PDB file of C-alpha atoms and ligand atoms in Angstrom:
ATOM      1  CA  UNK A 170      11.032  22.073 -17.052  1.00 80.00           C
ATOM      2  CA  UNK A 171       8.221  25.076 -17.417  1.00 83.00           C
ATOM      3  CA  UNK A 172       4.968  23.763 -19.324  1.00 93.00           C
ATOM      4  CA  UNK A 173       6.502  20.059 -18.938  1.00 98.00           C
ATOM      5  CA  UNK A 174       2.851  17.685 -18.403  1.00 98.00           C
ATOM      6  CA  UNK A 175       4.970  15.247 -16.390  1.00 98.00           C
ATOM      7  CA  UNK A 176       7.021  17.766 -14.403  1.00 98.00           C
ATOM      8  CA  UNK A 177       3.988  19.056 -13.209  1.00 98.00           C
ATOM      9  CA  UNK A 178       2.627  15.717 -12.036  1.00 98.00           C
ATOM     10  CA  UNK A 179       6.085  15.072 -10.803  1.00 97.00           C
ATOM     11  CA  UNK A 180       5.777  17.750  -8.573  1.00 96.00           C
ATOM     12  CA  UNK A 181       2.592  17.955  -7.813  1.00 95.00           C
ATOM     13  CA  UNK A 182       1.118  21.014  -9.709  1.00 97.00           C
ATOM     14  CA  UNK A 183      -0.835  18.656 -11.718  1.00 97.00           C
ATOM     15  CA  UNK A 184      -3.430  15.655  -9.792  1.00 97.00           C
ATOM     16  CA  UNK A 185      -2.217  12.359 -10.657  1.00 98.00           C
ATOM     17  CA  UNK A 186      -3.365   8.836  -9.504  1.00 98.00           C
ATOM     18  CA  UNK A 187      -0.285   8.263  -7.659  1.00 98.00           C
ATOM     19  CA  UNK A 188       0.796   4.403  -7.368  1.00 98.00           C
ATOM     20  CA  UNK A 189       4.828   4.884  -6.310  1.00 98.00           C
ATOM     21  CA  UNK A 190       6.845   7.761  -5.008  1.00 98.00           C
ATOM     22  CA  UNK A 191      10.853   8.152  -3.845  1.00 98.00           C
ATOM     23  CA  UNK A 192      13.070  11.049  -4.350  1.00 98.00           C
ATOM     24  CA  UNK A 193      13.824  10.281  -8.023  1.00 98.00           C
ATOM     25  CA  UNK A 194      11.250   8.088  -9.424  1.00 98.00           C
ATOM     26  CA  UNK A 195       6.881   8.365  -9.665  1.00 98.00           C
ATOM     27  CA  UNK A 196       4.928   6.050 -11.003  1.00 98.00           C
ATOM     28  CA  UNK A 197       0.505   6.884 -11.305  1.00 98.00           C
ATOM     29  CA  UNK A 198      -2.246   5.402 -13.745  1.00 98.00           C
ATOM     30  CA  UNK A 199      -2.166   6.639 -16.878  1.00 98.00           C
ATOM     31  CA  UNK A 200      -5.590   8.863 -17.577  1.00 98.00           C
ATOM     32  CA  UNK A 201      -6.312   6.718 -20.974  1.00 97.00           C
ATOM     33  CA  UNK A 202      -5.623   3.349 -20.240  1.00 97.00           C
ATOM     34  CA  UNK A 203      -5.005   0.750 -23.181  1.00 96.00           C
ATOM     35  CA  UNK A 204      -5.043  -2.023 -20.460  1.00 97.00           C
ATOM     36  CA  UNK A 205      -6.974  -3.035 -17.398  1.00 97.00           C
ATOM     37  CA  UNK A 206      -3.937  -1.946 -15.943  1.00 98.00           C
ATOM     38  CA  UNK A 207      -1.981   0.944 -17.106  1.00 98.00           C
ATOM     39  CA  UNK A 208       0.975   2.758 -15.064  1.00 98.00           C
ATOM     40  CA  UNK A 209       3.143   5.061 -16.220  1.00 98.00           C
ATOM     41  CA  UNK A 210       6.582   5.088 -14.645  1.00 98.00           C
ATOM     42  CA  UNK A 211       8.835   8.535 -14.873  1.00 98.00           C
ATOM     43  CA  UNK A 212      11.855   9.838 -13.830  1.00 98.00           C
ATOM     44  CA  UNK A 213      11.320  12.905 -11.909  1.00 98.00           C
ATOM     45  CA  UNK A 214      13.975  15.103 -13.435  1.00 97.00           C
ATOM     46  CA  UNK A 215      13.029  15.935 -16.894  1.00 98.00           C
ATOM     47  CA  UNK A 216      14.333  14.204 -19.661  1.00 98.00           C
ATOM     48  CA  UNK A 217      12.595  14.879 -22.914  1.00 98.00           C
ATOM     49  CA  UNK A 218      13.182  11.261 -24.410  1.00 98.00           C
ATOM     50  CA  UNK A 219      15.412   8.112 -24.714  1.00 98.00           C
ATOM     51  CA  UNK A 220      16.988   9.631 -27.051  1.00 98.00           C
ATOM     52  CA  UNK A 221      17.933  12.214 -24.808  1.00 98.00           C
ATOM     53  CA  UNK A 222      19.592   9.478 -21.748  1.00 98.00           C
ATOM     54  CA  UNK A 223      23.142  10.231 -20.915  1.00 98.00           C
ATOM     55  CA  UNK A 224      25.375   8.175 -19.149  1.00 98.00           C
ATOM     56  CA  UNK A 225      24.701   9.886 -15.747  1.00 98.00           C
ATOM     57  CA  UNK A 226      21.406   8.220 -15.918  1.00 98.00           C
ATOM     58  CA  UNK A 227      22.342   4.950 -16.374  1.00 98.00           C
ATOM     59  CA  UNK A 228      21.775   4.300 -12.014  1.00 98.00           C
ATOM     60  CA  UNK A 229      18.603   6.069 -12.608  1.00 98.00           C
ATOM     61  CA  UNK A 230      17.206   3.821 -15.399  1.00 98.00           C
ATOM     62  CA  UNK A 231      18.412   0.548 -14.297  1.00 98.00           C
ATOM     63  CA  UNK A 232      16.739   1.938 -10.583  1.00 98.00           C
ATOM     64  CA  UNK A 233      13.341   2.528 -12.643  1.00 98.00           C
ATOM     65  CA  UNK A 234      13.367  -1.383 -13.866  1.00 98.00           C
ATOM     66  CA  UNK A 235      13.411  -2.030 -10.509  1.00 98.00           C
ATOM     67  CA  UNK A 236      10.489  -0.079  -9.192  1.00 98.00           C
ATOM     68  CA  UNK A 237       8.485  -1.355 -12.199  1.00 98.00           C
ATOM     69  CA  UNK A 238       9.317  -4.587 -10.826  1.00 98.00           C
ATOM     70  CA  UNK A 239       8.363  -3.398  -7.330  1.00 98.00           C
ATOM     71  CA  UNK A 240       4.935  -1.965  -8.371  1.00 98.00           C
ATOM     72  CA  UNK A 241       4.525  -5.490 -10.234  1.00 98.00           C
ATOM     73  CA  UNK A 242       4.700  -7.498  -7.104  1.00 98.00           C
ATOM     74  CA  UNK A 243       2.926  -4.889  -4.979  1.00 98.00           C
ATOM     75  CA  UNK A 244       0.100  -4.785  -7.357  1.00 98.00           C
ATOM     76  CA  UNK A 245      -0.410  -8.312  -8.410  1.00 98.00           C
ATOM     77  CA  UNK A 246       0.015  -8.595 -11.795  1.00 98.00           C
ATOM     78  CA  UNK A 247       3.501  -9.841 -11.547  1.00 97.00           C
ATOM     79  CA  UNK A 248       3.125 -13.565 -11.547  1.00 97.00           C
ATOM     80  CA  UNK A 249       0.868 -13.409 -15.199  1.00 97.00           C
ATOM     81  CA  UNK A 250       2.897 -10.663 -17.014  1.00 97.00           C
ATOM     82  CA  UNK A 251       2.900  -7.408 -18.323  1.00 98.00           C
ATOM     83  CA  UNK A 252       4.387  -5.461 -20.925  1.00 97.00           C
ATOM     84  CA  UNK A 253       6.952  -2.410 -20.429  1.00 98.00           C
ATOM     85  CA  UNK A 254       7.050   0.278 -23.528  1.00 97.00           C
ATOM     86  CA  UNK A 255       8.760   3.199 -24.338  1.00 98.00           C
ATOM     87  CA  UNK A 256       7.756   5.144 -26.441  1.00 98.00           C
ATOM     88  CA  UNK A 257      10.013   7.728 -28.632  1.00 98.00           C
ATOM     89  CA  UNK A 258      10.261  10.251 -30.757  1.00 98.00           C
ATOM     90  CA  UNK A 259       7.883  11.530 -33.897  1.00 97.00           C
ATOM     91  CA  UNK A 260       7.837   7.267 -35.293  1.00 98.00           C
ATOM     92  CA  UNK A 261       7.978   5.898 -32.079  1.00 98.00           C
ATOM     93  CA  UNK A 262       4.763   7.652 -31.435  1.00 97.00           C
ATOM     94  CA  UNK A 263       5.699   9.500 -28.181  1.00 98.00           C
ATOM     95  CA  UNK A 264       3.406  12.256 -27.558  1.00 98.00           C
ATOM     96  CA  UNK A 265       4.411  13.393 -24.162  1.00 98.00           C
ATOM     97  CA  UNK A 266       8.063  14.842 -24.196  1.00 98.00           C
ATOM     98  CA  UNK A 267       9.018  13.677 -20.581  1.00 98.00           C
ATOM     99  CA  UNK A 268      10.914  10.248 -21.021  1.00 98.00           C
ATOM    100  CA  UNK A 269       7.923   7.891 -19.142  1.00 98.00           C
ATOM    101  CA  UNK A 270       7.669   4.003 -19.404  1.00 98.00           C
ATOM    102  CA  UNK A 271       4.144   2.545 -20.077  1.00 98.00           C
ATOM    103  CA  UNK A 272       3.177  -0.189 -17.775  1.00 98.00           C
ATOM    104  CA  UNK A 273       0.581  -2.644 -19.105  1.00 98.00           C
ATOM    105  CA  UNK A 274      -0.523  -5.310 -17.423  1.00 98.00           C
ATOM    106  CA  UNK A 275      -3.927  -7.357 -16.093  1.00 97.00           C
ATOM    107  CA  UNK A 276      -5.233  -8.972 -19.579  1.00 96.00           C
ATOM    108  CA  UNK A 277      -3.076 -10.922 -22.654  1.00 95.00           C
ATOM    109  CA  UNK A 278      -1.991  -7.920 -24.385  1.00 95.00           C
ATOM    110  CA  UNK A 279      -2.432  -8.438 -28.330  1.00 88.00           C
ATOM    111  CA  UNK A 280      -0.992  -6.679 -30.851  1.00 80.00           C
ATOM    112  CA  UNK A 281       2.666  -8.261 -30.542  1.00 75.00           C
ATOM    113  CA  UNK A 282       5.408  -6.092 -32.560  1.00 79.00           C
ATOM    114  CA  UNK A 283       7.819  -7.655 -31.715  1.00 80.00           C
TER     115      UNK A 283
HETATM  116  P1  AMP B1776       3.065   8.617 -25.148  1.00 95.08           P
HETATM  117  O1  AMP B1776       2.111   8.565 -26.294  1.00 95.08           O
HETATM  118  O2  AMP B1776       4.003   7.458 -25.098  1.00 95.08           O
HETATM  119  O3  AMP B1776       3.775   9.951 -25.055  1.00 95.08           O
HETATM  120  O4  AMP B1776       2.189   8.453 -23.845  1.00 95.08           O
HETATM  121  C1  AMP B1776       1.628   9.519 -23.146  1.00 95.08           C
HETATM  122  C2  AMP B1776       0.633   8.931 -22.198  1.00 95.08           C
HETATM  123  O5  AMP B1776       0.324   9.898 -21.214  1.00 95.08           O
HETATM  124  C3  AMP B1776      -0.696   8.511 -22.858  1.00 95.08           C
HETATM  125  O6  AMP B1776      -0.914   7.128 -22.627  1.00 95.08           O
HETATM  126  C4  AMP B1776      -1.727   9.391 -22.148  1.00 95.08           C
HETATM  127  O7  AMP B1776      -2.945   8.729 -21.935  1.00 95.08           O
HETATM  128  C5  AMP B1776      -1.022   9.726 -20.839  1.00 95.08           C
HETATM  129  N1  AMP B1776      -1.454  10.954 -20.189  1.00 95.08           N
HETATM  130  C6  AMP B1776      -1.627  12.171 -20.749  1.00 95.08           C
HETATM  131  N2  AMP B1776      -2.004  13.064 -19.820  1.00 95.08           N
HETATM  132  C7  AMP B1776      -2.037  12.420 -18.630  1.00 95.08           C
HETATM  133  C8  AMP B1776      -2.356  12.794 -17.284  1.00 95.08           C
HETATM  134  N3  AMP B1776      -2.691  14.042 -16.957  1.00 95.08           N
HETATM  135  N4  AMP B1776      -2.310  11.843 -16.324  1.00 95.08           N
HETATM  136  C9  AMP B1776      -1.976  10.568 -16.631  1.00 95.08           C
HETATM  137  N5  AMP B1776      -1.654  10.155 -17.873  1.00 95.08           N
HETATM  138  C10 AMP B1776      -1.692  11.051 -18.868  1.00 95.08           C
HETATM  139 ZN1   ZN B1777       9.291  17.161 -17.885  1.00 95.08          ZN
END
């Protein structure tokens, strides 16, 4: 999608700290981090939100689980936790339209919601 953020880093237009990469799926650091470790994980083909998932993508999110899981084992941080969010829509706070999964890991994350 034209003037997409994550599209861009997706295909490379835009620098990004890259941490994973496979046809479908990228995963870098996010720029702001809210964690000693922060990743954001994305679907290369844009989807706007979770709002927005179709059946057709089921494969594709249960695949990007996985490489969270991946990245958690490959980076460490997968024996003392972390924290996936998703972020969407005007209350859910999502302020990048291109569905992406927040990684946080690397400290006891406070704030519990829920
Ligand atoms: P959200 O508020 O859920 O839409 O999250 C968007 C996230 O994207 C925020 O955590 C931002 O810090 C992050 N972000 C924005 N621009 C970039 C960028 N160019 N590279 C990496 N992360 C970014
Ligand atoms: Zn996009």
């Amino acid at each position: 999608m034209e003037d997409c953020l994550f599209c861009k880093i997706s295909k490379g237009e835009i620098p990004s700290n890259k941490v994973y990469e496979d046809e479908e799926i990228m995963a870098f650091y996010d720029i702001n981090p809210a964690a000693p470790i922060h990743i954001l994980v994305i679907p290369k083909r844009h989807i706007t939100s979770l709002a927005e998932i179709e059946k057709k993508d089921e494969v594709l999110i249960g695949k990007i689980y996985s490489v969270i899981n991946q990245i958690a084992e490959e980076k460490g941080f997968k024996q003392e936790g972390f924290r996936v969010i998703v972020n969407c829509g005007k209350n859910g706070g999502q302020e990048v339209m291109h569905l992406h999964f927040h990684v946080l890991a690397g400290t006891k994350l406070g704030e519990k919601i829920v």
